[in-house]
mmCIF file of C-alpha atoms in Angstrom:
data_model
loop_
_atom_site.group_PDB
_atom_site.id
_atom_site.type_symbol
_atom_site.label_atom_id
_atom_site.label_comp_id
_atom_site.label_asym_id
_atom_site.label_seq_id
_atom_site.Cartn_x
_atom_site.Cartn_y
_atom_site.Cartn_z
ATOM 1 C CA UNK I 4 -21.985 -52.541 63.577
ATOM 2 C CA UNK I 5 -21.252 -54.274 60.493
ATOM 3 C CA UNK I 6 -24.329 -53.332 58.192
ATOM 4 C CA UNK I 7 -25.217 -50.359 60.220
ATOM 5 C CA UNK I 8 -21.183 -49.717 59.109
ATOM 6 C CA UNK I 9 -21.390 -50.719 56.107
ATOM 7 C CA UNK I 10 -25.390 -49.361 54.663
ATOM 8 C CA UNK I 11 -23.602 -45.674 56.094
ATOM 9 C CA UNK I 12 -20.640 -46.158 53.359
ATOM 10 C CA UNK I 13 -22.872 -46.993 50.661
ATOM 11 C CA UNK I 14 -24.909 -43.930 51.894
ATOM 12 C CA UNK I 15 -21.402 -41.619 51.210
ATOM 13 C CA UNK I 16 -20.539 -43.800 48.451
ATOM 14 C CA UNK I 17 -24.519 -42.834 47.064
ATOM 15 C CA UNK I 18 -23.690 -39.109 48.311
ATOM 16 C CA UNK I 19 -20.011 -38.628 46.749
ATOM 17 C CA UNK I 20 -21.479 -40.215 43.339
ATOM 18 C CA UNK I 21 -24.188 -37.616 43.210
ATOM 19 C CA UNK I 22 -22.096 -34.490 44.132
ATOM 20 C CA UNK I 23 -19.764 -36.087 41.237
ATOM 21 C CA UNK I 24 -22.533 -36.111 39.213
ATOM 22 C CA UNK I 25 -23.716 -32.628 40.232
ATOM 23 C CA UNK I 26 -19.910 -31.206 39.717
ATOM 24 C CA UNK I 27 -20.255 -32.604 36.366
ATOM 25 C CA UNK I 28 -22.985 -31.234 34.671
ATOM 26 C CA UNK I 29 -22.355 -27.779 36.742
ATOM 27 C CA UNK I 30 -18.393 -28.521 34.580
ATOM 28 C CA UNK I 31 -20.111 -28.917 31.458
ATOM 29 C CA UNK I 32 -22.956 -26.603 31.689
ATOM 30 C CA UNK I 33 -19.592 -23.911 32.502
ATOM 31 C CA UNK I 34 -17.245 -25.569 29.147
ATOM 32 C CA UNK I 35 -20.610 -24.843 27.169
ATOM 33 C CA UNK I 36 -21.868 -21.462 28.545
ATOM 34 C CA UNK I 37 -17.413 -20.343 27.497
ATOM 35 C CA UNK I 38 -17.553 -21.910 24.072
ATOM 36 C CA UNK I 39 -20.368 -19.241 23.976
ATOM 37 C CA UNK I 40 -19.328 -16.672 25.093
ATOM 38 C CA UNK I 41 -15.571 -17.116 23.542
ATOM 39 C CA UNK I 42 -17.741 -18.226 19.855
ATOM 40 C CA UNK I 43 -19.863 -14.786 20.735
ATOM 41 C CA UNK I 44 -16.427 -12.494 21.342
ATOM 42 C CA UNK I 45 -15.376 -14.060 17.538
ATOM 43 C CA UNK I 46 -17.975 -13.404 15.484
ATOM 44 C CA UNK I 47 -17.838 -9.770 17.133
ATOM 45 C CA UNK I 48 -13.852 -9.948 16.243
ATOM 46 C CA UNK I 49 -14.894 -10.715 12.892
ATOM 47 C CA UNK I 50 -16.961 -8.190 12.209
ATOM 48 C CA UNK I 51 -15.044 -5.566 13.503
ATOM 49 C CA UNK I 52 -12.692 -7.396 11.167
ATOM 50 C CA UNK I 53 -14.589 -6.926 8.423
ATOM 51 C CA UNK I 54 -15.577 -3.769 9.153
ATOM 52 C CA UNK I 55 -12.086 -2.294 9.034
ATOM 53 C CA UNK I 56 -11.139 -4.023 6.181
ATOM 54 C CA UNK I 57 -14.194 -2.651 4.796
ATOM 55 C CA UNK I 58 -13.094 1.263 5.975
ATOM 56 C CA UNK I 59 -9.415 0.840 5.059
ATOM 57 C CA UNK I 60 -10.363 0.123 1.082
ATOM 58 C CA UNK I 61 -12.913 3.373 1.219
ATOM 59 C CA UNK I 62 -10.116 4.953 2.393
ATOM 60 C CA UNK I 63 -7.024 3.823 -0.581
ATOM 61 C CA UNK I 64 -10.003 4.546 -3.223
ATOM 62 C CA UNK I 65 -10.295 8.093 -1.888
ATOM 63 C CA UNK I 66 -6.729 8.443 -1.040
ATOM 64 C CA UNK I 67 -6.487 7.070 -5.156
ATOM 65 C CA UNK I 68 -9.331 9.693 -5.753
ATOM 66 C CA UNK I 69 -7.571 11.984 -4.375
ATOM 67 C CA UNK I 70 -4.796 11.314 -6.614
ATOM 68 C CA UNK I 71 -6.305 11.798 -9.347
ATOM 69 C CA UNK I 72 -7.883 15.053 -9.213
ATOM 70 C CA UNK I 73 -4.269 16.165 -7.740
ATOM 71 C CA UNK I 74 -2.755 14.583 -11.442
ATOM 72 C CA UNK I 75 -4.853 15.243 -13.547
ATOM 73 C CA UNK I 76 -7.032 12.161 -14.436
ATOM 74 C CA UNK I 77 -4.907 11.881 -17.986
ATOM 75 C CA UNK I 78 -1.503 11.565 -16.449
ATOM 76 C CA UNK I 79 -2.972 9.023 -13.534
ATOM 77 C CA UNK I 80 -4.944 6.977 -15.798
ATOM 78 C CA UNK I 81 -1.013 6.976 -17.840
ATOM 79 C CA UNK I 82 0.768 5.883 -14.544
ATOM 80 C CA UNK I 83 -1.530 3.385 -13.340
ATOM 81 C CA UNK I 84 -1.280 2.193 -17.043
ATOM 82 C CA UNK I 85 2.227 2.132 -17.074
ATOM 83 C CA UNK I 86 2.723 0.342 -13.858
ATOM 84 C CA UNK I 87 0.300 -2.553 -14.991
ATOM 85 C CA UNK I 88 2.165 -3.321 -18.293
ATOM 86 C CA UNK I 89 5.544 -2.624 -16.879
ATOM 87 C CA UNK I 90 4.570 -5.595 -14.284
ATOM 88 C CA UNK I 91 3.169 -7.835 -16.910
ATOM 89 C CA UNK I 92 6.130 -7.081 -19.468
ATOM 90 C CA UNK I 93 9.059 -7.433 -16.759
ATOM 91 C CA UNK I 94 6.942 -11.261 -16.060
ATOM 92 C CA UNK I 95 6.997 -12.220 -18.967
ATOM 93 C CA UNK I 96 9.833 -14.676 -20.530
ATOM 94 C CA UNK I 97 9.042 -14.926 -24.704
ATOM 95 C CA UNK I 98 11.057 -12.260 -26.377
ATOM 96 C CA UNK I 99 7.219 -12.434 -28.613
ATOM 97 C CA UNK I 100 5.404 -12.044 -25.623
ATOM 98 C CA UNK I 101 7.097 -9.104 -24.567
ATOM 99 C CA UNK I 102 6.815 -8.022 -28.017
ATOM 100 C CA UNK I 103 3.189 -8.270 -27.762
ATOM 101 C CA UNK I 104 2.737 -6.110 -24.165
ATOM 102 C CA UNK I 105 4.515 -3.449 -25.434
ATOM 103 C CA UNK I 106 1.977 -3.372 -28.238
ATOM 104 C CA UNK I 107 -0.228 -3.088 -25.869
ATOM 105 C CA UNK I 108 1.330 -1.242 -23.221
ATOM 106 C CA UNK I 109 1.739 1.378 -26.365
ATOM 107 C CA UNK I 110 -2.352 1.077 -27.494
ATOM 108 C CA UNK I 111 -3.077 1.624 -24.440
ATOM 109 C CA UNK I 112 -1.213 4.746 -23.947
ATOM 110 C CA UNK I 113 -1.426 5.831 -26.889
ATOM 111 C CA UNK I 114 -6.122 5.569 -26.064
ATOM 112 C CA UNK I 115 -5.419 7.194 -22.691
ATOM 113 C CA UNK I 116 -3.403 10.494 -24.106
ATOM 114 C CA UNK I 117 -6.094 10.969 -26.950
ATOM 115 C CA UNK I 118 -8.834 11.534 -24.449
ATOM 116 C CA UNK I 119 -9.610 8.080 -22.750
ATOM 117 C CA UNK I 120 -12.386 9.751 -20.311
ATOM 118 C CA UNK I 121 -11.597 7.668 -16.598
ATOM 119 C CA UNK I 122 -14.719 10.435 -15.862
ATOM 120 C CA UNK I 123 -17.180 7.186 -16.711
ATOM 121 C CA UNK I 124 -15.057 5.074 -14.259
ATOM 122 C CA UNK I 125 -14.225 7.414 -11.139
ATOM 123 C CA UNK I 126 -18.145 8.213 -11.410
ATOM 124 C CA UNK I 127 -19.019 4.178 -10.662
ATOM 125 C CA UNK I 128 -16.158 4.178 -7.892
ATOM 126 C CA UNK I 129 -17.955 7.254 -6.095
ATOM 127 C CA UNK I 130 -20.908 6.247 -6.460
ATOM 128 C CA UNK I 131 -22.829 4.790 -3.631
ATOM 129 C CA UNK I 132 -25.344 2.737 -5.049
ATOM 130 C CA UNK I 133 -22.718 0.159 -7.333
ATOM 131 C CA UNK I 134 -20.343 0.203 -4.789
ATOM 132 C CA UNK I 135 -23.661 -1.873 -2.437
ATOM 133 C CA UNK I 136 -24.516 -3.582 -5.700
ATOM 134 C CA UNK I 137 -21.175 -4.986 -6.343
ATOM 135 C CA UNK I 138 -20.606 -6.005 -2.657
ATOM 136 C CA UNK I 139 -24.131 -7.211 -2.523
ATOM 137 C CA UNK I 140 -22.800 -9.632 -5.811
ATOM 138 C CA UNK I 141 -19.563 -10.011 -4.037
ATOM 139 C CA UNK I 142 -21.129 -11.857 -0.987
ATOM 140 C CA UNK I 143 -23.846 -13.569 -2.871
ATOM 141 C CA UNK I 144 -21.054 -15.541 -4.903
ATOM 142 C CA UNK I 145 -18.253 -15.608 -2.234
ATOM 143 C CA UNK I 146 -21.338 -17.277 0.104
ATOM 144 C CA UNK I 147 -22.364 -20.222 -3.628
ATOM 145 C CA UNK I 148 -17.930 -20.261 -3.307
ATOM 146 C CA UNK I 149 -16.697 -23.209 -0.983
ATOM 147 C CA UNK I 150 -13.193 -22.410 1.378
ATOM 148 C CA UNK I 151 -10.780 -24.392 0.229
ATOM 149 C CA UNK I 152 -9.441 -23.944 4.073
ATOM 150 C CA UNK I 153 -12.912 -25.495 5.359
ATOM 151 C CA UNK I 154 -14.149 -27.185 2.365
ATOM 152 C CA UNK I 155 -17.103 -25.424 2.793
ATOM 153 C CA UNK I 156 -19.012 -22.649 1.571
ATOM 154 C CA UNK I 157 -17.782 -19.974 2.740
ATOM 155 C CA UNK I 158 -19.453 -18.192 5.848
ATOM 156 C CA UNK I 159 -19.581 -14.655 7.254
ATOM 157 C CA UNK I 160 -17.113 -16.013 10.040
ATOM 158 C CA UNK I 161 -14.688 -17.597 7.956
ATOM 159 C CA UNK I 162 -11.079 -16.115 7.666
ATOM 160 C CA UNK I 163 -10.276 -13.598 5.064
ATOM 161 C CA UNK I 164 -13.835 -13.815 4.764
ATOM 162 C CA UNK I 165 -13.666 -9.725 4.758
ATOM 163 C CA UNK I 166 -10.749 -9.906 2.025
ATOM 164 C CA UNK I 167 -12.042 -12.426 -0.228
ATOM 165 C CA UNK I 168 -14.988 -9.573 -0.372
ATOM 166 C CA UNK I 169 -13.076 -7.205 -1.179
ATOM 167 C CA UNK I 170 -10.984 -8.284 -3.438
ATOM 168 C CA UNK I 171 -14.785 -9.672 -5.365
ATOM 169 C CA UNK I 172 -16.358 -6.497 -4.976
ATOM 170 C CA UNK I 173 -13.079 -4.741 -6.494
ATOM 171 C CA UNK I 174 -13.642 -6.744 -10.162
ATOM 172 C CA UNK I 175 -16.750 -6.259 -9.790
ATOM 173 C CA UNK I 176 -16.541 -2.019 -10.037
ATOM 174 C CA UNK I 177 -14.256 -2.927 -12.472
ATOM 175 C CA UNK I 178 -16.073 -5.054 -14.762
ATOM 176 C CA UNK I 179 -18.597 -2.277 -14.041
ATOM 177 C CA UNK I 180 -16.549 0.301 -15.536
ATOM 178 C CA UNK I 181 -15.026 -2.122 -18.410
ATOM 179 C CA UNK I 182 -18.747 -2.085 -20.076
ATOM 180 C CA UNK I 183 -19.061 1.272 -20.038
ATOM 181 C CA UNK I 184 -15.355 1.579 -21.381
ATOM 182 C CA UNK I 185 -16.560 -0.950 -24.147
ATOM 183 C CA UNK I 186 -19.929 0.987 -24.710
ATOM 184 C CA UNK I 187 -18.780 4.080 -25.226
ATOM 185 C CA UNK I 188 -16.175 2.758 -27.442
ATOM 186 C CA UNK I 189 -20.111 1.457 -29.191
ATOM 187 C CA UNK I 190 -21.070 4.650 -29.635
ATOM 188 C CA UNK I 191 -17.897 6.932 -31.002
ATOM 189 C CA UNK I 192 -17.804 4.488 -33.897
ATOM 190 C CA UNK I 193 -21.745 4.545 -34.802
ATOM 191 C CA UNK I 194 -20.952 8.439 -34.024
ATOM 192 C CA UNK I 195 -17.977 7.848 -36.731
#
């Protein structure tokens, strides 16, 4: 009787361990599946966030273009120049620096009021191919840069990826516009 009870107890213990092992495996599999689902949902949310940020940037661009058309290009350029230089002048503390900034502001206003044409800049901003190229360059630069938050290269799933892409794209568009302005000024000098 003792041996029979002992054998039955051992078999019962073995079955419990075996069943618990199966439950542990199922629990791990469930946790893995839940983790994968959460990760998938996170990727979709990041993609949605990027799309929303891109759409917001596009709407802001369209708004600016509308303002330019409504006010007139020259007036819009002068207002934007004033905003830019006023912010720099307000941040300056050295009187000589303030004087230099005010001189640069006056020079830029003079250029704008005497025919600086923003049509080249606006053509770039309206040009889908230029925008896509700028965005492609921005993605390449960002993915080759270390994300300070993770100490690894930027990934599309990183928080702030979409905002960084938009800022870099805007920077590339400004560089293209500045290049066209310099090129136009060189042509005018040659013509003169």
